[in-house]
Short mmCIF file of C-alpha atoms in Angstrom, two decimals:
data_model
loop_
_atom_site.label_atom_id
_atom_site.label_comp_id
_atom_site.label_asym_id
_atom_site.label_seq_id
_atom_site.Cartn_x
_atom_site.Cartn_y
_atom_site.Cartn_z
CA ASP A 1321 -40.56 -25.53 -24.65
CA CYS A 1322 -39.84 -21.79 -24.79
CA SER A 1323 -41.75 -21.34 -28.06
CA ILE A 1324 -44.77 -23.22 -26.64
CA ARG A 1325 -44.84 -20.79 -23.68
CA VAL A 1326 -44.73 -17.79 -26.03
CA MET A 1327 -47.56 -19.21 -28.16
CA GLU A 1328 -49.71 -19.83 -25.06
CA ARG A 1329 -49.19 -16.23 -23.96
CA ALA A 1330 -49.95 -14.92 -27.44
CA LEU A 1331 -53.22 -16.82 -27.56
CA ALA A 1332 -54.18 -15.61 -24.09
CA GLN A 1333 -53.56 -11.86 -24.44
CA ASP A 1334 -51.47 -9.08 -25.84
CA SER A 1335 -48.88 -8.30 -23.13
CA ASP A 1336 -45.16 -8.62 -23.88
CA ILE A 1337 -45.29 -12.32 -24.72
CA PHE A 1338 -41.57 -12.46 -25.52
CA PHE A 1339 -40.50 -11.72 -21.93
CA ASP A 1340 -37.89 -14.30 -20.90
CA TYR A 1341 -37.69 -15.46 -17.26
CA SER A 1342 -34.36 -17.26 -17.66
CA GLY A 1343 -32.60 -13.93 -17.25
CA ARG A 1344 -32.33 -12.25 -20.64
CA ASP A 1345 -35.03 -9.65 -19.95
CA LEU A 1346 -34.45 -8.02 -16.59
CA ASP A 1347 -36.87 -5.11 -16.92
CA ASP A 1348 -38.63 -4.38 -13.65
CA LYS A 1349 -42.25 -5.00 -14.59
CA GLU A 1350 -45.00 -4.43 -12.05
CA GLY A 1351 -48.03 -6.73 -12.22
CA ASP A 1352 -51.30 -5.01 -13.10
CA LEU A 1353 -53.40 -4.67 -9.95
CA GLN A 1354 -57.06 -3.90 -9.47
CA GLY A 1355 -58.39 -1.52 -6.85
CA GLY A 1356 -61.15 -2.45 -4.41
CA SER A 1357 -61.96 -2.33 -0.73
CA SER A 1358 -62.39 -6.02 0.04
CA LEU A 1359 -60.94 -9.38 -0.93
CA ALA A 1360 -61.66 -9.99 -4.61
CA LEU A 1361 -60.76 -13.24 -6.37
CA SER A 1362 -58.22 -12.38 -9.04
CA ARG A 1363 -57.01 -15.75 -10.39
CA LEU A 1364 -57.40 -19.48 -9.86
CA PHE A 1365 -54.51 -21.71 -10.93
CA TYR A 1366 -55.09 -25.43 -11.39
CA ASP A 1367 -53.62 -27.93 -13.83
CA GLU A 1368 -55.78 -30.98 -14.56
CA HIS A 1369 -52.73 -33.22 -14.93
CA TRP A 1370 -50.32 -31.92 -12.27
CA SER A 1371 -52.62 -30.41 -9.59
CA LYS A 1372 -55.40 -33.01 -9.41
CA HIS A 1373 -55.56 -35.08 -6.20
CA ARG A 1374 -52.52 -33.30 -4.78
CA VAL A 1375 -52.35 -31.04 -1.73
CA ILE A 1376 -50.53 -27.69 -1.99
CA THR A 1377 -47.81 -27.87 0.66
CA CYS A 1378 -45.96 -24.56 0.22
CA LEU A 1379 -45.98 -21.28 -1.74
CA ASP A 1380 -43.42 -18.62 -2.60
CA TRP A 1381 -43.42 -15.49 -4.78
CA SER A 1382 -40.37 -14.69 -6.91
CA PRO A 1383 -38.27 -11.85 -5.46
CA GLN A 1384 -37.08 -11.09 -9.01
CA TYR A 1385 -40.33 -11.23 -11.00
CA PRO A 1386 -43.36 -10.14 -8.92
CA GLU A 1387 -45.79 -11.95 -11.24
CA LEU A 1388 -44.28 -15.42 -10.71
CA LEU A 1389 -45.10 -17.74 -7.84
CA VAL A 1390 -44.20 -21.35 -7.18
CA ALA A 1391 -46.41 -23.93 -5.47
CA SER A 1392 -45.26 -27.32 -4.22
CA TYR A 1393 -47.51 -30.38 -4.18
CA ASN A 1394 -47.41 -33.74 -2.43
CA ASN A 1395 -47.98 -37.14 -4.04
CA ASN A 1396 -51.10 -38.14 -5.97
CA GLU A 1397 -52.17 -41.48 -4.49
CA ASP A 1398 -54.40 -42.17 -7.51
CA ALA A 1399 -51.42 -41.97 -9.89
CA PRO A 1400 -48.62 -44.20 -8.52
CA HIS A 1401 -46.63 -43.93 -11.76
CA GLU A 1402 -46.49 -40.12 -11.67
CA PRO A 1403 -43.68 -38.36 -9.73
CA ASP A 1404 -44.43 -38.09 -6.01
CA GLY A 1405 -43.23 -34.49 -5.75
CA VAL A 1406 -44.25 -31.59 -7.99
CA ALA A 1407 -43.47 -27.85 -8.07
CA LEU A 1408 -45.34 -25.62 -10.53
CA VAL A 1409 -44.34 -22.05 -11.36
CA TRP A 1410 -47.43 -19.96 -12.20
CA ASN A 1411 -47.55 -16.61 -13.99
CA MET A 1412 -49.93 -13.82 -12.90
CA LYS A 1413 -49.19 -11.67 -15.93
CA PHE A 1414 -50.78 -13.81 -18.62
CA ASN A 1415 -54.30 -15.21 -18.81
CA LYS A 1416 -53.10 -18.71 -19.65
CA ASN A 1417 -54.09 -21.56 -17.38
CA THR A 1418 -50.97 -23.70 -17.76
CA PRO A 1419 -47.89 -23.39 -15.53
CA GLU A 1420 -44.86 -21.43 -16.73
CA TYR A 1421 -42.61 -24.29 -15.55
CA VAL A 1422 -43.27 -27.84 -14.32
CA PHE A 1423 -40.68 -29.39 -12.00
CA HIS A 1424 -40.84 -32.75 -10.27
CA CYS A 1425 -38.85 -35.21 -8.16
CA GLN A 1426 -39.18 -38.63 -6.52
CA SER A 1427 -40.33 -37.59 -3.04
CA PRO A 1428 -43.30 -35.38 -2.05
CA VAL A 1429 -42.20 -31.72 -1.92
CA VAL A 1430 -43.15 -30.24 1.46
CA SER A 1431 -41.38 -26.86 1.20
CA VAL A 1432 -40.38 -24.72 -1.76
CA GLY A 1433 -38.84 -21.35 -2.49
CA PHE A 1434 -37.26 -19.24 -5.18
CA ALA A 1435 -33.57 -19.05 -4.33
CA ARG A 1436 -33.05 -15.37 -3.47
CA PHE A 1437 -30.10 -13.88 -5.41
CA HIS A 1438 -30.29 -16.83 -7.87
CA PRO A 1439 -33.29 -15.95 -10.08
CA ASN A 1440 -33.13 -19.16 -12.14
CA LEU A 1441 -33.17 -21.57 -9.21
CA VAL A 1442 -36.05 -23.10 -7.25
CA VAL A 1443 -35.29 -25.01 -4.03
CA GLY A 1444 -37.45 -27.85 -2.73
CA GLY A 1445 -37.43 -29.62 0.63
CA THR A 1446 -38.80 -33.14 0.43
CA TYR A 1447 -40.48 -35.66 2.69
CA SER A 1448 -37.49 -38.00 2.37
CA GLY A 1449 -35.13 -35.32 3.70
CA GLN A 1450 -33.49 -34.62 0.38
CA ILE A 1451 -33.05 -31.01 -0.77
CA VAL A 1452 -33.53 -30.60 -4.53
CA LEU A 1453 -32.59 -27.74 -6.83
CA TRP A 1454 -34.34 -27.03 -10.14
CA ASP A 1455 -33.04 -24.62 -12.78
CA ASN A 1456 -35.36 -22.96 -15.32
CA ARG A 1457 -32.45 -22.74 -17.81
CA SER A 1458 -32.21 -26.53 -17.86
CA HIS A 1459 -34.31 -28.48 -20.34
CA ARG A 1460 -35.10 -31.11 -17.71
CA ARG A 1461 -37.97 -31.05 -15.30
CA THR A 1462 -35.97 -33.06 -12.76
CA PRO A 1463 -33.51 -31.52 -10.26
CA VAL A 1464 -30.12 -30.34 -11.50
CA GLN A 1465 -28.69 -30.89 -7.99
CA ARG A 1466 -29.79 -32.79 -4.90
CA THR A 1467 -28.39 -33.46 -1.45
CA PRO A 1468 -27.35 -36.97 -0.41
CA LEU A 1469 -29.55 -39.02 1.91
CA SER A 1470 -26.84 -39.46 4.51
CA ALA A 1471 -26.19 -38.94 8.20
CA ALA A 1472 -24.33 -35.71 7.35
CA ALA A 1473 -27.47 -34.17 5.80
CA HIS A 1474 -31.21 -34.59 6.42
CA THR A 1475 -32.98 -37.93 6.76
CA HIS A 1476 -36.32 -36.53 7.98
CA PRO A 1477 -38.88 -34.27 6.20
CA VAL A 1478 -37.59 -30.76 5.49
CA TYR A 1479 -40.39 -28.25 6.13
CA CYS A 1480 -38.10 -25.19 6.07
CA VAL A 1481 -35.96 -23.91 3.20
CA ASN A 1482 -34.68 -20.34 3.37
CA VAL A 1483 -31.98 -18.48 1.43
CA VAL A 1484 -30.47 -15.75 3.65
CA GLY A 1485 -27.63 -13.27 3.30
CA THR A 1486 -26.61 -10.85 0.57
CA GLN A 1487 -25.95 -10.99 -3.16
CA ASN A 1488 -22.28 -11.83 -2.52
CA ALA A 1489 -22.59 -13.99 0.59
CA ASN A 1490 -25.68 -16.15 0.90
CA ASN A 1491 -26.58 -19.57 2.20
CA LEU A 1492 -29.46 -21.97 1.98
CA ILE A 1493 -30.70 -22.75 5.50
CA THR A 1494 -32.76 -25.93 5.91
CA VAL A 1495 -34.31 -27.56 8.98
CA SER A 1496 -35.81 -31.05 9.24
CA THR A 1497 -38.36 -32.40 11.71
CA ASP A 1498 -35.67 -34.18 13.77
CA GLY A 1499 -34.24 -30.77 14.69
CA ARG A 1500 -31.23 -30.80 12.38
CA MET A 1501 -30.37 -27.45 10.83
CA CYS A 1502 -28.01 -27.34 7.85
CA SER A 1503 -26.40 -24.47 5.98
CA TRP A 1504 -25.52 -25.04 2.31
CA SER A 1505 -23.82 -23.32 -0.56
CA LEU A 1506 -26.14 -23.48 -3.57
CA ASP A 1507 -23.09 -24.28 -5.70
CA MET A 1508 -22.47 -27.52 -3.84
CA LEU A 1509 -25.21 -29.62 -2.29
CA SER A 1510 -23.04 -32.71 -1.81
CA GLN A 1511 -22.46 -31.79 1.84
CA PRO A 1512 -23.62 -29.03 4.19
CA GLN A 1513 -21.18 -26.25 5.10
CA GLU A 1514 -22.38 -26.52 8.67
CA SER A 1515 -24.83 -28.65 10.60
CA MET A 1516 -26.38 -28.23 14.04
CA GLU A 1517 -28.80 -30.17 16.23
CA LEU A 1518 -31.53 -27.92 17.65
CA VAL A 1519 -31.97 -29.10 21.24
CA TYR A 1520 -33.51 -27.32 24.21
CA ASN A 1521 -31.58 -27.38 27.50
CA LYS A 1522 -28.98 -29.68 25.91
CA SER A 1523 -31.40 -32.60 26.09
CA LYS A 1524 -34.66 -32.33 24.15
CA ALA A 1525 -34.52 -32.37 20.33
CA VAL A 1526 -36.93 -29.86 18.80
CA ALA A 1527 -39.33 -31.30 16.18
CA VAL A 1528 -39.32 -28.24 13.91
CA THR A 1529 -42.41 -27.45 11.80
CA GLY A 1530 -41.56 -23.91 10.69
CA MET A 1531 -38.83 -21.29 10.72
CA ALA A 1532 -38.63 -17.54 10.09
CA PHE A 1533 -35.85 -14.95 10.10
CA PRO A 1534 -36.59 -11.35 11.16
CA THR A 1535 -36.04 -8.78 8.39
CA GLY A 1536 -32.37 -8.29 7.60
CA ASP A 1537 -31.19 -10.87 10.17
CA VAL A 1538 -29.12 -13.85 9.04
CA ASN A 1539 -28.12 -15.11 12.49
CA ASN A 1540 -31.21 -15.05 14.73
CA TYR A 1541 -34.43 -16.85 13.87
CA VAL A 1542 -37.64 -18.29 15.32
CA VAL A 1543 -38.83 -21.91 15.03
CA GLY A 1544 -42.20 -23.54 15.70
CA SER A 1545 -42.48 -27.15 16.85
CA GLU A 1546 -44.76 -30.19 16.80
CA GLU A 1547 -45.40 -29.94 20.55
CA GLY A 1548 -46.69 -26.35 20.20
CA THR A 1549 -43.69 -24.60 21.71
CA VAL A 1550 -41.93 -21.77 19.87
CA TYR A 1551 -38.20 -21.10 20.26
CA THR A 1552 -35.76 -18.38 19.32
CA ALA A 1553 -32.40 -19.61 18.09
CA SER A 1554 -29.17 -18.37 16.57
CA ARG A 1555 -26.75 -19.84 14.05
CA HIS A 1556 -23.47 -18.48 15.42
CA GLY A 1557 -21.85 -17.06 18.53
CA SER A 1558 -21.65 -18.20 22.14
CA LYS A 1559 -25.41 -18.89 22.25
CA ALA A 1560 -25.59 -20.85 18.97
CA GLY A 1561 -28.61 -23.16 18.89
CA ILE A 1562 -31.88 -22.81 20.81
CA CYS A 1563 -31.99 -19.71 23.03
CA GLU A 1564 -35.42 -19.03 24.56
CA MET A 1565 -38.67 -20.99 24.83
CA PHE A 1566 -42.14 -19.47 24.24
CA GLU A 1567 -45.16 -21.40 25.51
CA GLY A 1568 -48.82 -20.76 24.74
CA HIS A 1569 -50.09 -23.05 21.97
CA GLN A 1570 -51.94 -26.27 22.87
CA GLY A 1571 -51.22 -27.99 19.54
CA PRO A 1572 -48.54 -28.18 16.83
CA VAL A 1573 -47.39 -24.87 15.34
CA THR A 1574 -48.40 -24.85 11.66
CA GLY A 1575 -47.31 -21.38 10.52
CA LEU A 1576 -44.87 -18.73 11.68
CA SER A 1577 -44.14 -15.23 10.37
CA CYS A 1578 -41.84 -12.46 11.60
CA HIS A 1579 -42.99 -8.86 11.22
CA ASN A 1580 -41.28 -7.62 8.06
CA ALA A 1581 -42.85 -4.30 7.03
CA VAL A 1582 -40.14 -1.64 7.22
CA GLY A 1583 -41.14 1.85 8.38
CA PRO A 1584 -40.57 4.62 10.95
CA VAL A 1585 -41.11 2.28 13.94
CA ASP A 1586 -39.16 -0.97 14.42
CA PHE A 1587 -41.57 -3.89 14.97
CA SER A 1588 -39.05 -6.60 14.00
CA HIS A 1589 -39.34 -8.17 17.49
CA LEU A 1590 -42.94 -9.21 16.71
CA PHE A 1591 -44.03 -12.51 15.20
CA VAL A 1592 -47.29 -14.40 14.71
CA THR A 1593 -47.96 -18.15 14.84
CA SER A 1594 -50.86 -20.41 13.84
CA SER A 1595 -51.71 -23.80 15.29
CA PHE A 1596 -53.93 -26.88 15.37
CA ASP A 1597 -55.40 -25.37 18.57
CA TRP A 1598 -57.64 -23.12 16.37
CA THR A 1599 -55.76 -19.93 17.31
CA VAL A 1600 -53.32 -17.38 15.93
CA LYS A 1601 -51.02 -15.84 18.54
CA LEU A 1602 -49.07 -12.58 18.56
CA TRP A 1603 -45.67 -12.64 20.27
CA SER A 1604 -42.65 -10.48 20.94
CA THR A 1605 -39.15 -11.93 21.26
CA LYS A 1606 -38.97 -9.80 24.45
CA HIS A 1607 -41.70 -11.80 26.28
CA ASN A 1608 -41.97 -15.55 26.81
CA LYS A 1609 -45.79 -15.64 26.69
CA PRO A 1610 -48.11 -14.54 23.86
CA LEU A 1611 -49.10 -10.87 23.80
CA TYR A 1612 -52.48 -11.78 22.34
CA SER A 1613 -54.48 -14.77 21.12
CA PHE A 1614 -56.85 -14.45 18.13
CA GLU A 1615 -59.68 -16.95 18.62
CA ASP A 1616 -62.16 -16.37 15.82
CA ASN A 1617 -61.53 -19.68 14.00
CA ALA A 1618 -63.46 -22.93 14.48
CA ASP A 1619 -60.93 -25.26 12.86
CA TYR A 1620 -57.18 -25.82 12.56
CA VAL A 1621 -55.40 -22.62 11.51
CA TYR A 1622 -52.85 -23.82 8.97
CA ASP A 1623 -50.79 -20.74 8.14
CA VAL A 1624 -50.26 -17.07 8.90
CA MET A 1625 -48.23 -14.25 7.35
CA TRP A 1626 -47.63 -10.57 8.12
CA SER A 1627 -48.16 -8.09 5.32
CA PRO A 1628 -44.80 -7.08 3.80
CA VAL A 1629 -45.90 -3.42 3.68
CA HIS A 1630 -48.64 -2.73 6.29
CA PRO A 1631 -47.43 -2.73 9.92
CA ALA A 1632 -50.71 -3.90 11.51
CA LEU A 1633 -51.97 -6.37 8.90
CA PHE A 1634 -51.62 -10.15 8.69
CA ALA A 1635 -53.38 -12.95 6.80
CA ALA A 1636 -54.41 -16.37 8.15
CA VAL A 1637 -56.00 -19.48 6.58
CA ASP A 1638 -57.85 -22.38 8.17
CA GLY A 1639 -59.25 -25.88 7.64
CA MET A 1640 -62.72 -24.58 6.70
CA GLY A 1641 -61.37 -22.81 3.61
CA ARG A 1642 -61.40 -19.36 5.18
CA LEU A 1643 -58.90 -16.59 4.43
CA ASP A 1644 -58.87 -13.84 7.07
CA LEU A 1645 -57.17 -10.45 6.97
CA TRP A 1646 -56.60 -8.96 10.41
CA ASN A 1647 -55.87 -5.23 10.65
CA LEU A 1648 -55.01 -4.83 14.32
CA ASN A 1649 -55.45 -1.06 14.11
CA ASN A 1650 -59.13 -1.69 13.28
CA ASP A 1651 -60.00 -4.64 15.51
CA THR A 1652 -58.34 -7.43 17.47
CA GLU A 1653 -61.52 -9.46 18.11
CA VAL A 1654 -62.65 -10.19 14.55
CA PRO A 1655 -60.93 -10.09 11.15
CA THR A 1656 -61.26 -6.94 9.04
CA ALA A 1657 -62.06 -9.04 5.95
CA SER A 1658 -62.83 -12.72 5.38
CA VAL A 1659 -63.58 -14.91 2.41
CA THR A 1660 -64.34 -18.64 2.19
CA ILE A 1661 -63.19 -20.39 -0.98
CA GLU A 1662 -65.63 -22.23 -3.20
CA GLY A 1663 -66.07 -25.81 -1.96
CA ALA A 1664 -64.58 -24.85 1.43
CA SER A 1665 -61.56 -27.16 1.08
CA ALA A 1666 -58.91 -26.68 3.74
CA LEU A 1667 -56.50 -23.83 3.00
CA ASN A 1668 -52.97 -24.96 3.86
CA ARG A 1669 -50.76 -22.03 2.90
CA VAL A 1670 -50.92 -18.24 2.55
CA ARG A 1671 -48.33 -15.90 1.02
CA TRP A 1672 -48.47 -12.16 0.34
CA GLY A 1673 -47.01 -10.90 -2.93
CA SER A 1674 -43.98 -8.67 -2.39
CA GLY A 1675 -46.02 -5.51 -3.10
CA GLY A 1676 -48.48 -6.44 -0.35
CA LYS A 1677 -51.58 -6.16 -2.59
CA GLU A 1678 -52.13 -9.78 -3.61
CA VAL A 1679 -52.58 -12.79 -1.34
CA ALA A 1680 -51.99 -16.32 -2.63
CA VAL A 1681 -53.63 -19.26 -0.84
CA GLY A 1682 -53.25 -22.97 -1.61
CA ASP A 1683 -55.84 -25.62 -0.76
CA SER A 1684 -56.04 -29.36 -0.11
CA GLU A 1685 -57.43 -29.99 -3.63
CA GLY A 1686 -54.37 -28.61 -5.42
CA ARG A 1687 -55.99 -25.28 -6.28
CA LEU A 1688 -54.08 -22.00 -5.98
CA TRP A 1689 -56.29 -18.95 -5.37
CA ILE A 1690 -55.07 -15.36 -5.77
CA TYR A 1691 -57.00 -12.60 -4.00
CA ASP A 1692 -56.61 -8.86 -4.47
CA ALA A 1693 -56.76 -7.14 -1.09
CA GLY A 1694 -57.28 -3.70 -2.65
CA GLU A 1695 -57.43 -0.74 -0.25
CA LEU A 1696 -57.35 -3.03 2.80
CA ALA A 1697 -53.68 -3.70 2.19
CA VAL A 1698 -52.55 -0.11 1.60
CA PRO A 1699 -50.78 1.39 4.64
CA HIS A 1700 -51.24 5.05 5.59
CA SER A 1701 -48.47 7.08 7.19
CA GLU A 1702 -50.24 7.18 10.57
CA ASP A 1703 -50.60 3.36 10.71
CA TRP A 1704 -47.14 2.96 12.27
CA ALA A 1705 -47.85 5.25 15.23
CA ARG A 1706 -51.36 3.77 15.55
CA PHE A 1707 -49.93 0.25 15.69
CA ALA A 1708 -47.43 1.29 18.39
CA ARG A 1709 -50.42 2.53 20.44
CA THR A 1710 -52.40 -0.65 19.65
CA LEU A 1711 -49.49 -2.71 20.99
CA MET A 1712 -49.34 -0.67 24.19
CA GLU A 1713 -53.07 -1.26 24.72
CA ILE A 1714 -52.67 -5.00 24.08
CA LYS A 1715 -49.84 -5.20 26.61
CA ALA A 1716 -51.77 -3.15 29.19
CA ASN A 1717 -54.89 -5.33 28.84
CA ARG A 1718 -52.75 -8.44 29.08
CA ALA A 1719 -51.08 -7.28 32.30
CA ASP A 1720 -54.50 -6.48 33.86
CA GLY A 1721 -55.90 -9.89 32.99
CA GLU A 1722 -53.06 -12.02 34.31
CA GLU A 1723 -51.93 -12.77 37.83
CA GLU A 1724 -48.56 -13.96 36.64
CA GLY A 1725 -47.06 -11.61 34.05
CA PRO A 1726 -44.71 -12.64 31.28
CA VAL A 1727 -41.03 -13.01 32.01
CA GLU A 1728 -39.05 -10.21 30.36
CA LEU A 1729 -36.29 -11.69 28.23
CA THR A 1730 -32.96 -9.92 28.02
CA PRO A 1731 -31.67 -9.54 24.47
#
């Protein structure tokens, strides 16, 4: 398997084809990036056997190797004898059009992520509720560990998998659509270390569709729900569970992203959400109503993500195959840059690369598109202060336009 990968790289180009992702070569290699002032298509990843007739359900870039990204895929109804769930690891560094690794399991994979602090592991959340763990050191394509389908774990689809913590103390946090949140040790998936039901006002179970942790926080997080409501929640302490409710969307929340660019001003209280109601909304954990609603789309908005490096920039994708980049320092009415993919299939997922230059988007035909955002994505030192002013203007306009202002939430 390893020698086949090396041969494919050798035939494709002349980079360091002997680089080993299972951990023997830990040089910090930056991917080669092109310049440019608008969205330029950089790569298209598609495997005739594994991608065809499958929808991309989730994406994640490797925190260890910036050129690797994993995409999860649901079942192929035209191939009942093939595995229902697939995760493919793609490599940006080499011009080969086959995946670096192929992983699969028995249930459609609806969420996927590289396990932070465990560079060899890929975590998948499945439609059945099972959490699966693949290891690129193993010679099998099937999971090396999986959780039981039992009342102690998940029995509903798991749309959120997130490894949080530090190198020496980390947990896998998972949430299923019935509102159950579990915390796991990656060494032992036979039972969760802790489990909690996410209910609002001690009565209403939250049907969770997405979850995000603010930068550096392992206790507090934000969840989106099927009914369109957003909630803040915490794992521990006297207020463990659902804390505050945020109303504004008229349809299910499809995507959720906390502000994570670190700089001279702290914007970690901000988050953005996307929804079936055709909008993206900007929120602060300090207000229970949206600060702003972006209404330039004419279809479901399926996902949204803040830039990891630019304070005022986020990306969104919709059902018409459109990728939008919004730089709020430039304009809040229309996106700064837009591109519609060939064939205009629905775009389900968007993920920025860790350097903030490349944007990966996955579509409903199993194709993974990589765009280079070029100069659009590069922050300038004044962008932080400009964004603070932009926010003040947004809040001022919002207060003018509303009889009933937002309720201030005490931290």
